[in-house]
XYZ file of C-alpha atoms in Angstrom:
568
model
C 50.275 120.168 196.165
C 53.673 119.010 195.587
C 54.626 121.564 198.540
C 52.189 120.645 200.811
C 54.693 118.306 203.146
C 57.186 121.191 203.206
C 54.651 123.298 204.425
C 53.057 120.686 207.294
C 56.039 118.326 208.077
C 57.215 121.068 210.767
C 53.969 121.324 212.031
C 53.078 118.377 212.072
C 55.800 116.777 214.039
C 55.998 119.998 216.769
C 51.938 119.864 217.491
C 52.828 115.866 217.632
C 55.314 116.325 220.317
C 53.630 119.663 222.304
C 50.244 118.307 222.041
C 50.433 115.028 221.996
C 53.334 112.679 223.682
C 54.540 115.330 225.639
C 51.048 116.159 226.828
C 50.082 112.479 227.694
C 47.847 112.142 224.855
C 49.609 109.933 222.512
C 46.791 109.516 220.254
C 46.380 113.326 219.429
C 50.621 112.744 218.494
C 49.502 109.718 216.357
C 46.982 111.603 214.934
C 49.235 114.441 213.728
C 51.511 112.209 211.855
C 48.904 110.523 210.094
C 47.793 113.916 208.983
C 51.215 114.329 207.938
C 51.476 110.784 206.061
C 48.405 111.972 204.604
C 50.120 115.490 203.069
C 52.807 113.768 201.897
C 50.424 111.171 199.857
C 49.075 114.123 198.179
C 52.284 115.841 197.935
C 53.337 112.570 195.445
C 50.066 113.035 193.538
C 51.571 116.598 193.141
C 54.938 115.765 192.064
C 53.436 113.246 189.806
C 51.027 116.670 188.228
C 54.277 119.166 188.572
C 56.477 116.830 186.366
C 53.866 116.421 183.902
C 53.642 120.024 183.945
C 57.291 120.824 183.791
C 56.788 117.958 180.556
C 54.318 120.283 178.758
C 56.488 123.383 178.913
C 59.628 121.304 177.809
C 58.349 119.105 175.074
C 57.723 122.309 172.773
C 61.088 123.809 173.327
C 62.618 120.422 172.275
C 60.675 120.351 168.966
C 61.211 124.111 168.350
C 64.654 123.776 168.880
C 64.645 120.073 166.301
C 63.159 123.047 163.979
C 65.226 125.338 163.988
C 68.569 123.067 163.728
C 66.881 121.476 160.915
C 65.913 124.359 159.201
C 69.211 126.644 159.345
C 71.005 123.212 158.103
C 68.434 123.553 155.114
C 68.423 126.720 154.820
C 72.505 126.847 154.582
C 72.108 123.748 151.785
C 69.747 125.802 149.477
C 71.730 129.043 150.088
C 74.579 127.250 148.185
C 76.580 126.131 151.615
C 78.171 122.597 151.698
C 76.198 120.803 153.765
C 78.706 117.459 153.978
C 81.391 119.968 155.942
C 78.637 120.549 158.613
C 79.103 117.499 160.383
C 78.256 118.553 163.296
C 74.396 118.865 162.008
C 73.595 115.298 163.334
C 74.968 116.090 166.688
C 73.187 119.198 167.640
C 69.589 117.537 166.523
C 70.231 114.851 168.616
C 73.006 114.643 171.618
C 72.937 118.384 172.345
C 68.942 118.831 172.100
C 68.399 115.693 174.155
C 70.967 117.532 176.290
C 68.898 120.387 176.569
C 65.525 118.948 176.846
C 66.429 116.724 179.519
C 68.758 119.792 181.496
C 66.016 122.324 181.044
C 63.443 119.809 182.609
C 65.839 119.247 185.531
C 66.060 123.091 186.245
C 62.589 123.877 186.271
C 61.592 121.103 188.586
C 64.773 122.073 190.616
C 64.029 125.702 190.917
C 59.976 125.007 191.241
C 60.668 122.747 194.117
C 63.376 125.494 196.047
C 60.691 128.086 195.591
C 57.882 126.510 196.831
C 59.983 124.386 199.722
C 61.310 127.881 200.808
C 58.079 129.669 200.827
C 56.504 126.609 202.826
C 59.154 126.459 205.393
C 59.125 129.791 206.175
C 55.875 129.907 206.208
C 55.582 127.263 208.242
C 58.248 128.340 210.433
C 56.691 131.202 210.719
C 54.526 129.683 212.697
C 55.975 128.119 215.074
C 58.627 130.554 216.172
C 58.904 134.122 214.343
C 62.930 134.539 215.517
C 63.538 130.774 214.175
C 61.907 131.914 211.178
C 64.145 134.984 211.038
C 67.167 132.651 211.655
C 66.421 129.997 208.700
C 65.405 133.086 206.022
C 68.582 135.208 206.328
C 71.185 132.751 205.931
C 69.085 130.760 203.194
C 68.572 134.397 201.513
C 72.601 135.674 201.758
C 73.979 131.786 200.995
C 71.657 131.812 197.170
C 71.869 135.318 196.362
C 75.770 135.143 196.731
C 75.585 132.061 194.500
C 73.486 133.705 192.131
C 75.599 136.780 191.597
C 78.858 134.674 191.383
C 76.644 132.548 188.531
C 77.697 134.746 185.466
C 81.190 134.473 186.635
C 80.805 130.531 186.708
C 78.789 130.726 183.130
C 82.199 132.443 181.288
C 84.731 129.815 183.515
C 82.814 127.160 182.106
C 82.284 128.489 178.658
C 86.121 129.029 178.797
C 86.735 125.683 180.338
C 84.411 124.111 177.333
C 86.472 125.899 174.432
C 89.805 124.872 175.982
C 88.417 121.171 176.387
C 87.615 121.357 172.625
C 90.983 123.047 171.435
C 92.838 120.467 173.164
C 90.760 117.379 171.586
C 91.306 119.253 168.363
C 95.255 120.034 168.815
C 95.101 115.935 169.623
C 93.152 115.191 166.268
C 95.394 117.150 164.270
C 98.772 116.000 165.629
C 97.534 112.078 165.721
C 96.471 112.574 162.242
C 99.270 113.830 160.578
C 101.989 111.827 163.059
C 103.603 110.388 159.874
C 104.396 113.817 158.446
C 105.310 115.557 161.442
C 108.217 112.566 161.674
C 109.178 112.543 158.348
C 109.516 116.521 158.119
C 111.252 116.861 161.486
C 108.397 118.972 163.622
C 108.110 116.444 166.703
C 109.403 119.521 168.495
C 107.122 122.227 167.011
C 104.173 120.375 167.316
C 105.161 119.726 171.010
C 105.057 122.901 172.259
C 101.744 124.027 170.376
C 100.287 120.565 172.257
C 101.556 122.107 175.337
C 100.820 125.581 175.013
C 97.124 124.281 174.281
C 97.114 121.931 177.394
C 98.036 124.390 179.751
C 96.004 126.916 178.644
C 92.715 124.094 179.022
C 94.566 123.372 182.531
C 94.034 127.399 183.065
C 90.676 127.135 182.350
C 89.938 124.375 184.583
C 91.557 125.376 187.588
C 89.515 129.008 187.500
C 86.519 127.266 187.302
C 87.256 125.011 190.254
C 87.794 127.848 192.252
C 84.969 129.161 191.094
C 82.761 126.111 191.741
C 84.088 126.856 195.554
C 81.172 128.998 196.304
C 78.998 126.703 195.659
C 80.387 124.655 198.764
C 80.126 127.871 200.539
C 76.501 128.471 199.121
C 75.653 124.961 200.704
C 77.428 125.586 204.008
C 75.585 128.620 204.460
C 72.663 128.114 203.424
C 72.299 124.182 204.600
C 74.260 123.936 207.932
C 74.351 127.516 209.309
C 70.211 127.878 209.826
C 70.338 124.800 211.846
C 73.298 125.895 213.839
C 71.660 128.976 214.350
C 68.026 127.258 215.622
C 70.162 125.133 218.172
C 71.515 128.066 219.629
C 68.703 129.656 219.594
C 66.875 127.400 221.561
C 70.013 127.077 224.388
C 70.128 130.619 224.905
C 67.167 132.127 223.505
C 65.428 134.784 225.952
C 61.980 133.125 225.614
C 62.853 129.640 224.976
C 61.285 127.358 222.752
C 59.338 124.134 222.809
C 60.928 120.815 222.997
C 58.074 120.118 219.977
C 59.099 123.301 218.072
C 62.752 122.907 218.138
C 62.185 119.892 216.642
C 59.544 120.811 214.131
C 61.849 123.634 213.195
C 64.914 121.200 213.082
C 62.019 118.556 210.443
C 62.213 121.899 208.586
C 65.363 122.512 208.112
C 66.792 118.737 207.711
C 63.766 117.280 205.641
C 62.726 120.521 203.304
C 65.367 123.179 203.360
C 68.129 121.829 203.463
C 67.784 119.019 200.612
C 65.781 121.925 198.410
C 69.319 124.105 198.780
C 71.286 121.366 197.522
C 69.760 120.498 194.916
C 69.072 124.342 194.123
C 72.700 125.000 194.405
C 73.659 121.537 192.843
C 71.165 121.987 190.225
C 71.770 125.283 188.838
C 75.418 124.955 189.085
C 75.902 121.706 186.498
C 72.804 121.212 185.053
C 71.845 124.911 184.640
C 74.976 126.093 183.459
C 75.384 123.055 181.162
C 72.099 124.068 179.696
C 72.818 127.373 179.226
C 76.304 126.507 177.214
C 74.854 123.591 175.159
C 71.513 125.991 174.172
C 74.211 128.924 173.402
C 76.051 126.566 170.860
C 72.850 125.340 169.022
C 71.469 128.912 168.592
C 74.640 129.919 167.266
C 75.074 126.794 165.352
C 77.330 127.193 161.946
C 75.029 128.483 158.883
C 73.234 131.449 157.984
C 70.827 133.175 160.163
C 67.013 133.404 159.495
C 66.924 136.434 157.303
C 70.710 137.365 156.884
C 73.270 137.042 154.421
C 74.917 133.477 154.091
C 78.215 133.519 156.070
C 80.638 131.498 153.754
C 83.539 129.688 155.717
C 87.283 130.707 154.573
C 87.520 127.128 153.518
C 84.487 127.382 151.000
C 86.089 130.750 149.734
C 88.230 128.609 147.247
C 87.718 127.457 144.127
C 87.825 123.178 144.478
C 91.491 122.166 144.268
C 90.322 118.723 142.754
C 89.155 120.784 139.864
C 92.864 121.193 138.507
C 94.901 118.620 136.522
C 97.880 119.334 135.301
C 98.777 120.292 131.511
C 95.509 123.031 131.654
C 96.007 126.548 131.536
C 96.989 128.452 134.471
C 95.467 127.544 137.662
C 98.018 129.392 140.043
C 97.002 131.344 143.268
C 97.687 134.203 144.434
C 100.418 134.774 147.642
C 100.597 137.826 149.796
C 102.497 138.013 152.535
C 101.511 141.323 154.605
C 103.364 142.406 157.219
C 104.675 139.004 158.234
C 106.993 138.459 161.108
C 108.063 135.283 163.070
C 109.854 133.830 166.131
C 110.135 130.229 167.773
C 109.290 130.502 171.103
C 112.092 131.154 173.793
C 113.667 133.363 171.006
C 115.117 136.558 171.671
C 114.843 137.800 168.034
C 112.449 137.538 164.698
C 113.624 134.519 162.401
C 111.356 137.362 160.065
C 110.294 140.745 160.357
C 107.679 142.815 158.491
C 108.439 140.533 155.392
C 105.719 141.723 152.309
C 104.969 139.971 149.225
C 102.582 139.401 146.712
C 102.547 136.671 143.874
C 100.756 136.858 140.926
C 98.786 133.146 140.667
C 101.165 131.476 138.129
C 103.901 132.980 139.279
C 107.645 131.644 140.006
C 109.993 133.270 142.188
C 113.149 132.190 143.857
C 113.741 132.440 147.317
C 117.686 133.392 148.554
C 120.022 134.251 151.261
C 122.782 132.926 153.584
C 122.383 130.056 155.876
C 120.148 130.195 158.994
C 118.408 133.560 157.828
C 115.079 132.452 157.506
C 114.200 130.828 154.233
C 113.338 127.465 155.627
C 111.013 129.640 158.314
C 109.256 131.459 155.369
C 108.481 127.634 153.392
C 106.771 126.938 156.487
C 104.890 130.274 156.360
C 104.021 129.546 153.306
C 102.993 125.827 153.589
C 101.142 126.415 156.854
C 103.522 124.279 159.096
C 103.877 127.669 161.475
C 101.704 130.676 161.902
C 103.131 134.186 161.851
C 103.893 135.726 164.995
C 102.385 138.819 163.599
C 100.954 139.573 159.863
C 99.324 136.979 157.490
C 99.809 134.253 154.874
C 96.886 134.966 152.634
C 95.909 132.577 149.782
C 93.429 134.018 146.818
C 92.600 136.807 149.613
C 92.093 134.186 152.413
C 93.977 133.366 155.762
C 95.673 130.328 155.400
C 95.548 130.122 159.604
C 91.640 129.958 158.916
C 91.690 127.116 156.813
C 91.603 123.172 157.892
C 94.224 120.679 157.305
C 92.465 119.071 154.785
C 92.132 122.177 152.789
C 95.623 123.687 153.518
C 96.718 119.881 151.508
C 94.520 120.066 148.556
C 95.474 123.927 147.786
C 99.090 123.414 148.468
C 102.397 120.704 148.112
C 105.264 121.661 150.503
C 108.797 119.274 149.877
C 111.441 120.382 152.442
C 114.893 119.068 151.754
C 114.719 115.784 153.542
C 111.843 113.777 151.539
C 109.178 112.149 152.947
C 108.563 108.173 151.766
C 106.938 105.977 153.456
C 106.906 102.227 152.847
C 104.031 101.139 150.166
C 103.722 100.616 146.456
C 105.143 103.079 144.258
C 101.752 104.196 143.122
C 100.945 105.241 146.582
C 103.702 107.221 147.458
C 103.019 108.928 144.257
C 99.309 109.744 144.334
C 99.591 110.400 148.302
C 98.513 113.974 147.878
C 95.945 112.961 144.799
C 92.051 113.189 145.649
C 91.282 109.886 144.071
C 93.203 107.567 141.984
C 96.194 108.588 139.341
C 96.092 107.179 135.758
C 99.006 105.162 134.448
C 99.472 108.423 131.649
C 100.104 111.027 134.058
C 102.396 108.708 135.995
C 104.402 107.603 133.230
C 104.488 112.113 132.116
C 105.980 112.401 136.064
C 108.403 109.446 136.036
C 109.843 110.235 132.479
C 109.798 114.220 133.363
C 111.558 113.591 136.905
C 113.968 110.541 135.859
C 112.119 107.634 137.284
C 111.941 104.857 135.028
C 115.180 103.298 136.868
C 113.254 103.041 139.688
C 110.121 101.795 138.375
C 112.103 98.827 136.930
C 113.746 98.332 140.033
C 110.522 98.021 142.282
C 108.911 95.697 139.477
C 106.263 98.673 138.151
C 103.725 101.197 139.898
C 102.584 97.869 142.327
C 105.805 97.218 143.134
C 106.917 97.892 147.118
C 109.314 100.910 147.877
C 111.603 100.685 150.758
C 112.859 103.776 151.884
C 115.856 102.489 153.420
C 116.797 101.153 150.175
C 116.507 104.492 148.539
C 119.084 107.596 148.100
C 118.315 110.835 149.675
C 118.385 111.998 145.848
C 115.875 109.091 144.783
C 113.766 110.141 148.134
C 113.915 113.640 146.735
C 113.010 112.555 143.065
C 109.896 111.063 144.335
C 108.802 113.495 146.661
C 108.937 116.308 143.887
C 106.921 113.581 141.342
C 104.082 113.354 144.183
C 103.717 117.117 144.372
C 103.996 117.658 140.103
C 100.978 114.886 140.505
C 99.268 116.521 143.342
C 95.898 118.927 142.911
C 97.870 121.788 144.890
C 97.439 125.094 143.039
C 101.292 126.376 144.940
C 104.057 124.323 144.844
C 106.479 125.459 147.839
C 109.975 123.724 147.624
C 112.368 124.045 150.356
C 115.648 122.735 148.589
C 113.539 120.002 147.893
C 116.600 118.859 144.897
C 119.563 119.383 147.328
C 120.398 115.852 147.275
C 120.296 116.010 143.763
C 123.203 116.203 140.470
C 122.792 119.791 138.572
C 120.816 117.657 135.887
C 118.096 116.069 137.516
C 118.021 119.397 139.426
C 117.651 121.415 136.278
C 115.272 118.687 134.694
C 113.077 118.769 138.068
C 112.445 122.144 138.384
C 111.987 122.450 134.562
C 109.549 120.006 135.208
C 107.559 122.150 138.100
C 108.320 125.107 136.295
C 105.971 123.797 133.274
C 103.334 122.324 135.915
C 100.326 124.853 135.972
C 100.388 126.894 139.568
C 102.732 128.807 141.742
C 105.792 127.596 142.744
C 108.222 128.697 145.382
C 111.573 127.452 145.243
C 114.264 127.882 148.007
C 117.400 128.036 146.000
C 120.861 126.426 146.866
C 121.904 126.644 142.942
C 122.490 129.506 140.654
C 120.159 127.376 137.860
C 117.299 127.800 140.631
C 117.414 131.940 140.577
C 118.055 131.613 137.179
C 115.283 130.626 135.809
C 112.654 131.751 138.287
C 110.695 135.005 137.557
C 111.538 136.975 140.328
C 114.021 136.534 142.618
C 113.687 137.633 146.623
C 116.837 137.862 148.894
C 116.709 137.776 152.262
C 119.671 138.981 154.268
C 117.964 139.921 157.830
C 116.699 143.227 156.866
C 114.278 144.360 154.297
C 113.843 141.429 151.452
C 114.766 142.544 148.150
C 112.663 141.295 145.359
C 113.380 142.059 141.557
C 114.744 139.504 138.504
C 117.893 138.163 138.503
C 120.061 140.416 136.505
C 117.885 143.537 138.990
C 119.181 141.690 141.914
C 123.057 141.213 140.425
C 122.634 144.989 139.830
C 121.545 145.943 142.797
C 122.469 142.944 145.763
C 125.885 142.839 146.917
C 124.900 139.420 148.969
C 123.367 138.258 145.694
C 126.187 138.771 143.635
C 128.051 137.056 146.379
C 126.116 134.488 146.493
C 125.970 134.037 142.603
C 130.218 133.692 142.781
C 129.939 131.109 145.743
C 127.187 128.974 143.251
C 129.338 129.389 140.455
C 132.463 128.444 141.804
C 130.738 125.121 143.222
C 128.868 124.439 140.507
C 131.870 123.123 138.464
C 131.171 119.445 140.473
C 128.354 117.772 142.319
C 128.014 118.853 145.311
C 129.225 116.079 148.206
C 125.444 115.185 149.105
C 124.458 114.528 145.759
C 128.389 112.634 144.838
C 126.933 110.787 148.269
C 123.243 109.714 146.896
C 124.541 108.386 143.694
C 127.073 106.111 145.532
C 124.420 104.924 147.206
């Protein structure tokens, strides 16, 4: 019914004009149009039945779809997932199946009303002319079925072009929410280029699916314009002629039926159809288990909770391994790092070692998560640490790179900054006693009291820093000459301190105390690391003995930064 005008319009008008005006019998003409007013009352009852229709096929796949996200969220709950990390649960049962009802609704009717339009025209034009017919098919027919093979190259563009939009709004997230710390460690630049390497690889995306989109302006130029172009000519130069009444009921074909039904066909399938088909591939492959299968347990559930540990317990170290790992800043011709392997045992202390500029400050950031390997992998208690969010990478680890991050804010805060929840006055008086911060406490006028940073010394900056990381949850302490800025002392008493502090600590060493007194010490002079304790690596490490003169000699005074911080 809904197709009934699509089928008669044509008609309609040509008998109007042949039989009718043209013929001197204007009230045959009038006639024929009030037939025609007459279809197109009935086609509106019709559209009125078809979107009802289209409502009864729709309706169900809403609520089965509401079912489903509801039950795989369950399902994952009672399976022993965490349902408060899924917080994109609330969005799928609403925005994106809304999203789908409504887009699914819009195709149907949208496809419905091309096939029955097209069928009806042709039909109809049919006849009125057979060759007019034959003109307004084959360009119709070549226009869509070009569009609809170049569809599945459209579908990856703008799955592509929907992953880049979300990498980029995540890249965003994570740099605006850790602004304070990329500042205070120094990685403005760093986190930069990832920004930009993300943004031009969404610009990528978008651009191929623009040019992509382009056939659907072809699709509509052929399909639309080219069958009326083709009629017009037609009737100039046609061998029989036609009609000035069919020309122009072919014309109320094409302009009233055809063309519009193409358009929105094209229009149609091309945002709301594809659209539909992305947002309905993301809910049935929604995060959780599937109906039937195993669980599938994100990396950052693979963990025991870091807020479980306090310190003074036994052991609650993790194990580090290191396979195969290699890295280079972009633009660079050569590896800062190159095939580096290790493993530490959870618990675990080992000193890190080498000459200036040969990579140990790249390896703390391996370690800590600030960079990604190039090649290989930074695994933590067996799992990636690239896999696991920001959040997570804090609570399982505390990284303290030589120049201290302090921010202005009570004491109390810049010393439970990596806690979970609040700190107890007894644990904060065990890390200001163990790290030589009572001075400072009476200075600021207690835990409450306001901390400038300006005010402090790069060795006070320090002090603190290493305090918030002895108080922090983190099961691997990474220090990146974290007690530079330090006297031999407080150096010794810090990293006595962390040493004692149940968990895994990496310490890049600038003193001979620091190798020491780790377990293991690794030395890295651009080749192969060597790894072994420190009277192995005087045996065995030219470099290392080298290096163990060089402390010794300079370890007769303080060196000038710390002589500098205590002026201060």
């Amino acid at each position: 019914m809904e197709s009934l005008p699509a089928l008669m319009a044509g008609q309609a008008v040509a008998f109007a004009v042949d039989r009718g005006f043209l013929a001197g019998e204007p009230l045959v003409g009038l006639w024929w149009l009030a037939l025609l007013a007459v279809v197109s009352a009935v086609g509106a009852v019709g559209a009125r039945g078809a979107l009802l229709s289209t409502a009864a096929i729709v309706e169900p796949l809403r609520d089965a779809l509401v079912t489903h996200t509801v039950e795989v969220t369950l399902r994952y709950a009672l399976t022993g997932g965490r349902v408060e990390q899924d917080r994109s649960a609330v969005a799928r049962l609403t925005r994106q199946v809304e999203l789908v009802r409504e887009a699914a609704g819009s195709l149907l009717a949208v496809v419905c009303r091309f096939a029955f339009s097209f069928v009806g025209v042709c039909i109809g034009t049919l006849t009125l002319d057979p060759t007019a017919a034959l003109l307004v098919f084959a360009p119709v027919s070549v226009g869509v079925g070009c569009y609809g093979v170049s569809l599945r190259g459209v579908v990856r563009a703008q799955m592509s072009s929907t992953l880049a939009t979300e990498s980029l709004a995540h890249e965003a997230w994570r740099i605006s929410a850790g602004l304070r710390d990329i500042t205070a460690y120094g990685l403005e630049d760093p986190a930069l280029r990832r920004f930009d390497e993300v943004a031009k690889e969404n610009a990528r995306a978008e651009i191929a699916l623009a040019r992509l989109t382009t056939l659907r302006t072809l699709a509509l130029g052929v399909g639309g314009w080219v069958p009326l172009v083709l009629v017009l000519l037609w009737a100039r130069w046609g061998t029989q002629g036609m009609s000035a009444g069919t020309v122009l009921g072919v014309l109320t074909y094409i302009a009233q039926s055809l063309r519009p039904a193409v358009q929105n066909l094209v229009q149609g399938v091309g945002t709301t159809g594809i659209r539909l088909f992305v947002t309905l591939g993301r809910l049935l492959d929604a995060p959780g288990p599937r109906p039937g299968g195993a669980r599938s347990v994100p990396a950052s559930d693979a963990l025991a909770p870091a807020s479980s540990i306090s310190v003074g317990k036994e052991s609650v170290g993790i194990e580090v391994v290191l396979e195969s790992v290699s890295f280079s800043y972009p633009g660079g011709a050569n590896d800062v790092l190159s095939g580096v392997d290790l493993r530490l045992a959870p618990g675990e202390h080992i000193a890190v070692v080498g000459p200036s500029g040969i990579g140990k400050s790249t390896l703390a950031s391996l370690l800590a998560g600030t960079h990604t390997p190039t090649h290989g992998r930074v695994l933590l208690d067996g799992v990636d640490l690239a896999s696991l969010a920001p959040g997570r990478q804090a609570a399982l680890r505390a990284y303290s790179p030589q120049e201290a991050y302090v921010f202005t804010g009570t004491l109390r805060e810049n010393l439970g900054y990596l806690m979970d929840g609040p700190v107890d006055d007894r644990r904060m008086d065990r890390a200001v006693t163990e790290f030589g911060l009572a001075d400072l406490v009476s200075l600021t006028g207690g835990y409450d009291g306001l901390v400038n940073p300006d005010a402090l010394s790069a060795g006070q900056r320090q002090m603190i820093a290493l305090a918030r990381a002895y108080l922090s949850p983190a099961r691997l302490i990474v220090l990146d000459e974290a007690t530079c800025h330090m006297d031999p002392a407080a150096e010794i008493r810090a990293e006595q301190a962390m040493r004692e502090r149940p968990g895994t600590l990496v310490v890049i060493a600038h003193r001979i105390s620091s190798a020491r007194a780790a377990e293991r010490v690794m030395v890295l002079d651009g080749g192969v690391p060597q790894i072994g304790s420190h009277d192995r690596m005087l045996a065995e490490s030219d470099l290392y003995r080298d290096l163990v003169g060089l402390w010794s000699v300079k370890s007769a005074t303080p060196c000038p930064e710390a002589l500098y911080g205590e002026a201060q």
